[in-house]
Amino acid sequence: MTLLLAGDIGGTKTILRLVETLDSSELHTIFEESYHSGDFLDLVPMVQQFLVKANTLTPQKACFAIAGPVVNNTAKLTNLVWFLDTERLQQELGIASISLINDFAAVGYGIFGLQPQDLLTLQAGKLKPEAPIAIIGAGTGLGQGFLIKQGDRYQVFPSEGGHADFAPRNELEFQLLRYLLDKHDIQRISVERVVSGLGIVAIYQFLRDRKLATESPEIAQIIRSWEQEAGKPEKSVDPGAAIGKAALQGSDRLSEQTLQLFIDAYGAEAGNLALKLLPYGGLYIAGGIAPKILPLIQNSSFLLSFTQKGRMRPLLEEIPVYIILNPQVGLIGAALCAARL
């Protein structure tokens, strides 16, 4: 029996999970706790407090998924003063082997720990077990990555594909591109500025300012409050969530139009990733947004935008597409990664 520690570390919240495993494939959770990351000056005291509360032996291995880049076994979190180094963590925590991985790489590992109920099949396609796997996920930003079969395992590769250029496909999207260029006074727009939580708000502001639909007083107040808090690390309102909820309820035409444009762009970018990788092992849609607007994705033009690639359409129609419903896929992935150390 091996004792593992898995962590999903974000700028706002950190989840720690203690796991037992026999053969690195079956994991059994024995203790879990969530913390407000900003309450601690470093990860070490948080883990120490966690282990005392768990009343257990020191884990043999640990893996922490980090919301940010990991370079040479070190990581600096964007919204925290933490600087993490695996060698220091091993010494101060007394854990023999520790790995730091990007949070989206953790999603890649986590795919193999999901149960059938954790996935929704958007397109069955024709699964090829030896083929690459792609992952894409819109949330705070837009994560992208891929997995390649190496022997009897998959190797996970993160990517910065979310920072590639936004590619408009019709007149409305070209107007959105020009609006964002002018609004931010910059030279290019990344796809992440459109396909993300902030992208939902940006699309809403664009459609509002173009007067393409009437703005409701309720959403208008939320947007104004959010705009007034610009620059603050934590906001009191979540306009993206409010817009998504209104679109799901069909209670606000402007929100419905916003989500339609967002979903079209999301599907198109997923298709771009699929063209580059031909992931017949499956394309997995992760991130916090898709499960929250699931009916809209299922009943909208997401798959049409995904496959609408000219003469390449038949290839894309054969790629299995899944939506990950389990919000803890990254934590599962961190545990599986720890088991492989």
Short mmCIF file of C-alpha atoms in Angstrom, two decimals:
data_model
loop_
_atom_site.label_atom_id
_atom_site.label_comp_id
_atom_site.label_asym_id
_atom_site.label_seq_id
_atom_site.Cartn_x
_atom_site.Cartn_y
_atom_site.Cartn_z
CA MET A 1 0.00 0.00 0.00
CA THR A 2 1.40 3.38 -1.07
CA LEU A 3 0.26 6.66 0.48
CA LEU A 4 0.01 9.56 -1.96
CA LEU A 5 -0.69 13.28 -1.61
CA ALA A 6 -2.39 15.12 -4.45
CA GLY A 7 -2.98 18.84 -4.64
CA ASP A 8 -4.85 21.19 -6.97
CA ILE A 9 -3.34 24.59 -6.24
CA GLY A 10 -5.04 27.74 -7.48
CA GLY A 11 -4.59 31.40 -6.75
CA THR A 12 -7.82 31.42 -4.75
CA LYS A 13 -8.45 27.85 -3.58
CA THR A 14 -6.29 24.80 -2.94
CA ILE A 15 -7.63 21.26 -2.55
CA LEU A 16 -5.45 18.59 -0.93
CA ARG A 17 -6.30 14.90 -1.09
CA LEU A 18 -4.68 11.91 0.62
CA VAL A 19 -4.90 8.73 -1.45
CA GLU A 20 -4.00 5.07 -0.98
CA THR A 21 -3.06 2.88 -3.93
CA LEU A 22 -1.93 -0.69 -4.49
CA ASP A 23 -1.00 -0.76 -8.16
CA SER A 24 -0.89 2.91 -9.29
CA SER A 25 -4.22 2.54 -11.10
CA GLU A 26 -6.87 2.11 -8.39
CA LEU A 27 -6.91 5.09 -6.04
CA HIS A 28 -8.81 5.27 -2.77
CA THR A 29 -9.36 8.68 -1.18
CA ILE A 30 -8.93 8.62 2.59
CA PHE A 31 -8.95 12.34 3.42
CA GLU A 32 -9.57 15.62 1.62
CA GLU A 33 -9.62 19.29 2.60
CA SER A 34 -10.01 22.67 0.87
CA TYR A 35 -8.13 25.83 1.85
CA HIS A 36 -8.16 29.49 0.91
CA SER A 37 -4.72 29.82 -0.69
CA GLY A 38 -4.23 33.43 0.41
CA ASP A 39 -4.40 32.42 4.08
CA PHE A 40 -0.94 30.83 3.82
CA LEU A 41 2.46 32.32 2.97
CA ASP A 42 3.62 29.06 1.41
CA LEU A 43 2.43 25.57 0.53
CA VAL A 44 4.50 23.90 3.28
CA PRO A 45 2.50 25.11 6.33
CA MET A 46 -0.74 24.28 4.52
CA VAL A 47 0.37 20.69 3.86
CA GLN A 48 1.68 20.34 7.41
CA GLN A 49 -1.68 21.48 8.81
CA PHE A 50 -3.46 19.10 6.44
CA LEU A 51 -1.38 16.08 7.50
CA VAL A 52 -1.89 16.84 11.20
CA LYS A 53 -5.65 16.98 10.65
CA ALA A 54 -5.55 13.78 8.60
CA ASN A 55 -3.74 12.08 11.50
CA THR A 56 -1.72 9.89 9.18
CA LEU A 57 1.81 8.92 8.25
CA THR A 58 3.83 11.07 5.88
CA PRO A 59 3.00 10.22 2.25
CA GLN A 60 5.73 8.58 0.18
CA LYS A 61 4.93 10.58 -2.96
CA ALA A 62 3.15 13.79 -3.85
CA CYS A 63 2.10 15.69 -6.95
CA PHE A 64 0.78 19.24 -7.03
CA ALA A 65 -1.09 20.68 -10.01
CA ILE A 66 -0.24 24.36 -10.34
CA ALA A 67 -2.31 27.11 -11.96
CA GLY A 68 0.68 28.45 -13.88
CA PRO A 69 3.82 27.38 -15.73
CA VAL A 70 6.23 24.85 -14.23
CA VAL A 71 9.87 25.35 -15.25
CA ASN A 72 12.76 23.16 -14.08
CA ASN A 73 10.71 21.73 -11.21
CA THR A 74 9.80 25.19 -9.92
CA ALA A 75 6.64 27.25 -10.10
CA LYS A 76 5.59 30.79 -9.20
CA LEU A 77 1.85 31.28 -8.86
CA THR A 78 0.39 34.31 -10.58
CA ASN A 79 -1.89 35.54 -7.78
CA LEU A 80 0.21 34.40 -4.80
CA VAL A 81 3.64 35.17 -3.38
CA TRP A 82 4.42 31.45 -3.33
CA PHE A 83 7.53 30.16 -5.07
CA LEU A 84 7.55 26.37 -5.14
CA ASP A 85 10.61 24.20 -5.66
CA THR A 86 10.39 20.40 -5.56
CA GLU A 87 13.74 19.94 -3.79
CA ARG A 88 12.80 22.38 -1.02
CA LEU A 89 9.33 20.87 -0.65
CA GLN A 90 10.80 17.36 -0.33
CA GLN A 91 13.20 18.49 2.38
CA GLU A 92 10.71 20.56 4.41
CA LEU A 93 7.83 18.11 4.15
CA GLY A 94 9.86 14.92 4.44
CA ILE A 95 8.23 13.45 1.33
CA ALA A 96 10.64 11.33 -0.72
CA SER A 97 9.35 12.21 -4.17
CA ILE A 98 7.40 15.31 -5.26
CA SER A 99 6.35 16.51 -8.69
CA LEU A 100 4.96 19.87 -9.80
CA ILE A 101 2.84 19.87 -12.96
CA ASN A 102 0.75 22.42 -14.80
CA ASP A 103 -2.93 22.21 -13.87
CA PHE A 104 -3.94 21.45 -17.43
CA ALA A 105 -1.36 18.66 -17.67
CA ALA A 106 -3.08 17.26 -14.57
CA VAL A 107 -6.33 17.18 -16.54
CA GLY A 108 -4.53 15.05 -19.12
CA TYR A 109 -3.50 12.51 -16.49
CA GLY A 110 -6.94 12.69 -14.90
CA ILE A 111 -8.72 11.43 -18.02
CA PHE A 112 -7.61 7.90 -17.13
CA GLY A 113 -9.17 8.11 -13.68
CA LEU A 114 -12.63 9.13 -14.85
CA GLN A 115 -15.71 6.92 -14.64
CA PRO A 116 -18.34 6.60 -17.43
CA GLN A 117 -20.67 8.97 -15.56
CA ASP A 118 -17.92 11.61 -15.56
CA LEU A 119 -18.12 11.99 -19.34
CA LEU A 120 -20.75 13.06 -21.84
CA THR A 121 -20.26 11.95 -25.44
CA LEU A 122 -20.86 14.85 -27.79
CA GLN A 123 -19.72 12.95 -30.89
CA ALA A 124 -19.09 9.20 -30.92
CA GLY A 125 -16.68 9.25 -33.85
CA LYS A 126 -14.46 6.22 -34.51
CA LEU A 127 -12.13 5.65 -31.57
CA LYS A 128 -8.55 4.54 -32.36
CA PRO A 129 -6.86 3.45 -29.09
CA GLU A 130 -3.29 4.13 -30.29
CA ALA A 131 -4.02 7.63 -31.62
CA PRO A 132 -3.23 10.95 -29.89
CA ILE A 133 -5.65 12.46 -27.37
CA ALA A 134 -6.42 16.20 -27.26
CA ILE A 135 -7.68 18.29 -24.35
CA ILE A 136 -9.13 21.78 -24.46
CA GLY A 137 -10.82 23.67 -21.67
CA ALA A 138 -12.28 27.14 -21.28
CA GLY A 139 -12.45 28.52 -17.77
CA THR A 140 -10.57 31.52 -16.40
CA GLY A 141 -8.35 31.09 -19.46
CA LEU A 142 -8.18 28.60 -22.33
CA GLY A 143 -6.07 25.52 -21.72
CA GLN A 144 -4.92 23.17 -24.44
CA GLY A 145 -2.77 20.05 -24.42
CA PHE A 146 -2.31 16.60 -25.88
CA LEU A 147 -1.30 13.05 -25.02
CA ILE A 148 0.83 10.63 -27.04
CA LYS A 149 0.97 6.85 -26.49
CA GLN A 150 4.44 5.71 -25.45
CA GLY A 151 4.63 2.00 -24.75
CA ASP A 152 1.78 1.06 -22.42
CA ARG A 153 1.35 4.63 -21.13
CA TYR A 154 0.44 8.04 -22.41
CA GLN A 155 2.81 10.98 -22.04
CA VAL A 156 1.06 14.29 -21.31
CA PHE A 157 2.23 17.44 -23.06
CA PRO A 158 0.92 20.89 -22.05
CA SER A 159 0.67 23.66 -24.61
CA GLU A 160 0.09 27.39 -24.88
CA GLY A 161 -2.39 26.99 -27.73
CA GLY A 162 -4.87 29.27 -25.99
CA HIS A 163 -2.57 32.17 -26.80
CA ALA A 164 -2.68 31.53 -30.55
CA ASP A 165 -4.44 34.14 -32.68
CA PHE A 166 -8.22 34.39 -32.67
CA ALA A 167 -9.37 33.53 -36.20
CA PRO A 168 -12.71 35.20 -37.11
CA ARG A 169 -14.81 33.28 -39.66
CA ASN A 170 -17.66 35.67 -40.50
CA GLU A 171 -18.55 39.36 -40.49
CA LEU A 172 -19.75 39.41 -36.88
CA GLU A 173 -16.56 37.77 -35.62
CA PHE A 174 -14.45 40.20 -37.69
CA GLN A 175 -16.31 43.05 -35.99
CA LEU A 176 -15.61 41.43 -32.61
CA LEU A 177 -11.91 41.25 -33.47
CA ARG A 178 -11.79 44.95 -34.41
CA TYR A 179 -13.77 45.88 -31.27
CA LEU A 180 -11.30 44.07 -28.98
CA LEU A 181 -8.26 45.50 -30.80
CA ASP A 182 -9.60 49.03 -30.36
CA LYS A 183 -10.85 48.49 -26.81
CA HIS A 184 -7.50 47.20 -25.52
CA ASP A 185 -5.31 49.20 -27.93
CA ILE A 186 -3.23 46.12 -28.82
CA GLN A 187 -1.89 44.57 -32.02
CA ARG A 188 -3.39 41.09 -31.82
CA ILE A 189 -6.16 39.16 -30.09
CA SER A 190 -5.56 35.69 -28.71
CA VAL A 191 -8.30 33.09 -28.90
CA GLU A 192 -8.28 33.07 -25.08
CA ARG A 193 -9.70 36.62 -25.09
CA VAL A 194 -12.80 35.20 -26.76
CA VAL A 195 -13.02 31.58 -25.58
CA SER A 196 -12.86 31.93 -21.77
CA GLY A 197 -14.88 33.29 -18.89
CA LEU A 198 -13.54 36.77 -19.61
CA GLY A 199 -14.31 36.12 -23.27
CA ILE A 200 -17.99 35.69 -22.45
CA VAL A 201 -18.00 39.12 -20.83
CA ALA A 202 -16.07 40.63 -23.75
CA ILE A 203 -18.56 39.22 -26.26
CA TYR A 204 -21.45 40.57 -24.19
CA GLN A 205 -19.89 44.05 -24.07
CA PHE A 206 -19.31 43.93 -27.84
CA LEU A 207 -22.92 42.98 -28.62
CA ARG A 208 -24.20 45.52 -26.09
CA ASP A 209 -22.12 48.36 -27.48
CA ARG A 210 -23.16 47.45 -31.04
CA LYS A 211 -26.78 47.58 -29.81
CA LEU A 212 -27.55 44.20 -31.39
CA ALA A 213 -29.99 43.46 -28.57
CA THR A 214 -31.52 45.26 -25.61
CA GLU A 215 -29.66 44.96 -22.31
CA SER A 216 -31.66 43.81 -19.29
CA PRO A 217 -31.41 45.95 -16.12
CA GLU A 218 -30.34 42.94 -14.00
CA ILE A 219 -27.39 41.91 -16.17
CA ALA A 220 -26.49 45.55 -16.80
CA GLN A 221 -26.05 46.14 -13.05
CA ILE A 222 -23.83 43.07 -12.69
CA ILE A 223 -21.67 44.17 -15.62
CA ARG A 224 -21.35 47.70 -14.24
CA SER A 225 -20.29 46.39 -10.82
CA TRP A 226 -17.71 44.15 -12.47
CA GLU A 227 -16.35 46.97 -14.65
CA GLN A 228 -16.01 49.23 -11.60
CA GLU A 229 -13.90 46.56 -9.87
CA ALA A 230 -11.42 46.35 -12.76
CA GLY A 231 -7.90 45.66 -11.49
CA LYS A 232 -8.99 44.06 -8.23
CA PRO A 233 -7.74 40.47 -7.76
CA GLU A 234 -11.09 39.28 -6.45
CA LYS A 235 -14.46 40.46 -7.76
CA SER A 236 -17.75 40.58 -5.85
CA VAL A 237 -19.74 39.49 -8.91
CA ASP A 238 -19.28 36.92 -11.70
CA PRO A 239 -20.78 38.38 -14.88
CA GLY A 240 -19.88 35.34 -16.99
CA ALA A 241 -21.91 33.09 -14.70
CA ALA A 242 -24.84 35.53 -14.72
CA ILE A 243 -24.82 35.74 -18.52
CA GLY A 244 -24.63 31.95 -18.82
CA LYS A 245 -27.52 31.46 -16.38
CA ALA A 246 -29.70 33.99 -18.20
CA ALA A 247 -28.92 32.31 -21.53
CA LEU A 248 -29.84 28.88 -20.12
CA GLN A 249 -33.13 30.22 -18.79
CA GLY A 250 -33.88 32.03 -22.03
CA SER A 251 -34.64 35.14 -19.99
CA ASP A 252 -32.31 37.60 -21.73
CA ARG A 253 -31.86 37.86 -25.49
CA LEU A 254 -28.47 39.60 -25.26
CA SER A 255 -27.11 36.82 -23.04
CA GLU A 256 -28.44 34.20 -25.44
CA GLN A 257 -26.67 35.88 -28.37
CA THR A 258 -23.50 36.14 -26.29
CA LEU A 259 -23.43 32.42 -25.52
CA GLN A 260 -24.21 31.53 -29.13
CA LEU A 261 -21.19 33.50 -30.38
CA PHE A 262 -19.03 32.08 -27.58
CA ILE A 263 -20.04 28.48 -28.33
CA ASP A 264 -19.43 28.96 -32.06
CA ALA A 265 -15.92 30.27 -31.36
CA TYR A 266 -15.29 27.46 -28.84
CA GLY A 267 -16.30 24.78 -31.33
CA ALA A 268 -14.20 26.34 -34.09
CA GLU A 269 -11.10 26.45 -31.88
CA ALA A 270 -11.64 22.85 -30.76
CA GLY A 271 -11.77 21.96 -34.45
CA ASN A 272 -8.52 23.85 -35.09
CA LEU A 273 -6.81 21.83 -32.35
CA ALA A 274 -8.24 18.61 -33.77
CA LEU A 275 -6.91 19.41 -37.26
CA LYS A 276 -3.40 19.83 -35.89
CA LEU A 277 -3.39 16.60 -33.85
CA LEU A 278 -5.99 14.29 -35.44
CA PRO A 279 -6.85 13.00 -31.96
CA TYR A 280 -8.74 9.83 -32.84
CA GLY A 281 -8.05 8.76 -29.26
CA GLY A 282 -10.58 11.42 -28.31
CA LEU A 283 -10.87 15.17 -27.87
CA TYR A 284 -11.82 16.00 -24.28
CA ILE A 285 -13.48 19.29 -23.38
CA ALA A 286 -12.45 20.27 -19.85
CA GLY A 287 -12.71 23.53 -17.91
CA GLY A 288 -15.41 24.91 -15.70
CA ILE A 289 -17.65 26.47 -18.36
CA ALA A 290 -18.81 23.56 -20.52
CA PRO A 291 -20.60 21.57 -17.76
CA LYS A 292 -22.44 24.72 -16.64
CA ILE A 293 -23.86 25.42 -20.10
CA LEU A 294 -24.20 21.79 -21.18
CA PRO A 295 -27.69 22.06 -22.75
CA LEU A 296 -26.55 25.02 -24.84
CA ILE A 297 -23.51 23.14 -26.14
CA GLN A 298 -25.55 20.01 -26.89
CA ASN A 299 -28.30 21.90 -28.70
CA SER A 300 -26.27 24.61 -30.44
CA SER A 301 -23.85 24.78 -33.34
CA PHE A 302 -20.77 23.68 -31.36
CA LEU A 303 -20.30 20.49 -33.40
CA LEU A 304 -21.12 22.32 -36.64
CA SER A 305 -18.35 24.84 -35.90
CA PHE A 306 -16.06 21.97 -34.86
CA THR A 307 -16.49 20.08 -38.14
CA GLN A 308 -16.93 23.02 -40.51
CA LYS A 309 -13.42 22.84 -41.97
CA GLY A 310 -14.08 22.50 -45.70
CA ARG A 311 -12.88 19.25 -47.23
CA MET A 312 -11.44 18.17 -43.87
CA ARG A 313 -14.95 17.78 -42.45
CA PRO A 314 -15.09 13.96 -42.90
CA LEU A 315 -11.91 13.60 -40.82
CA LEU A 316 -13.31 15.68 -37.96
CA GLU A 317 -16.60 13.79 -37.97
CA GLU A 318 -14.63 10.64 -37.03
CA ILE A 319 -12.99 12.18 -33.94
CA PRO A 320 -14.68 11.21 -30.64
CA VAL A 321 -15.59 14.33 -28.63
CA TYR A 322 -16.30 14.16 -24.90
CA ILE A 323 -17.23 16.73 -22.26
CA ILE A 324 -15.67 16.14 -18.84
CA LEU A 325 -18.35 16.54 -16.16
CA ASN A 326 -16.19 15.82 -13.09
CA PRO A 327 -14.80 19.15 -11.76
CA GLN A 328 -12.04 17.30 -9.85
CA VAL A 329 -10.40 15.76 -12.90
CA GLY A 330 -7.21 17.76 -12.20
CA LEU A 331 -7.01 16.45 -8.65
CA ILE A 332 -7.52 12.89 -9.92
CA GLY A 333 -4.75 13.52 -12.43
CA ALA A 334 -2.36 14.80 -9.74
CA ALA A 335 -2.95 11.61 -7.75
CA LEU A 336 -2.33 9.41 -10.80
CA CYS A 337 0.81 11.39 -11.60
CA ALA A 338 2.05 10.90 -8.03
CA ALA A 339 1.46 7.16 -8.34
CA ARG A 340 3.71 7.07 -11.42
CA LEU A 341 6.66 8.77 -9.70
#
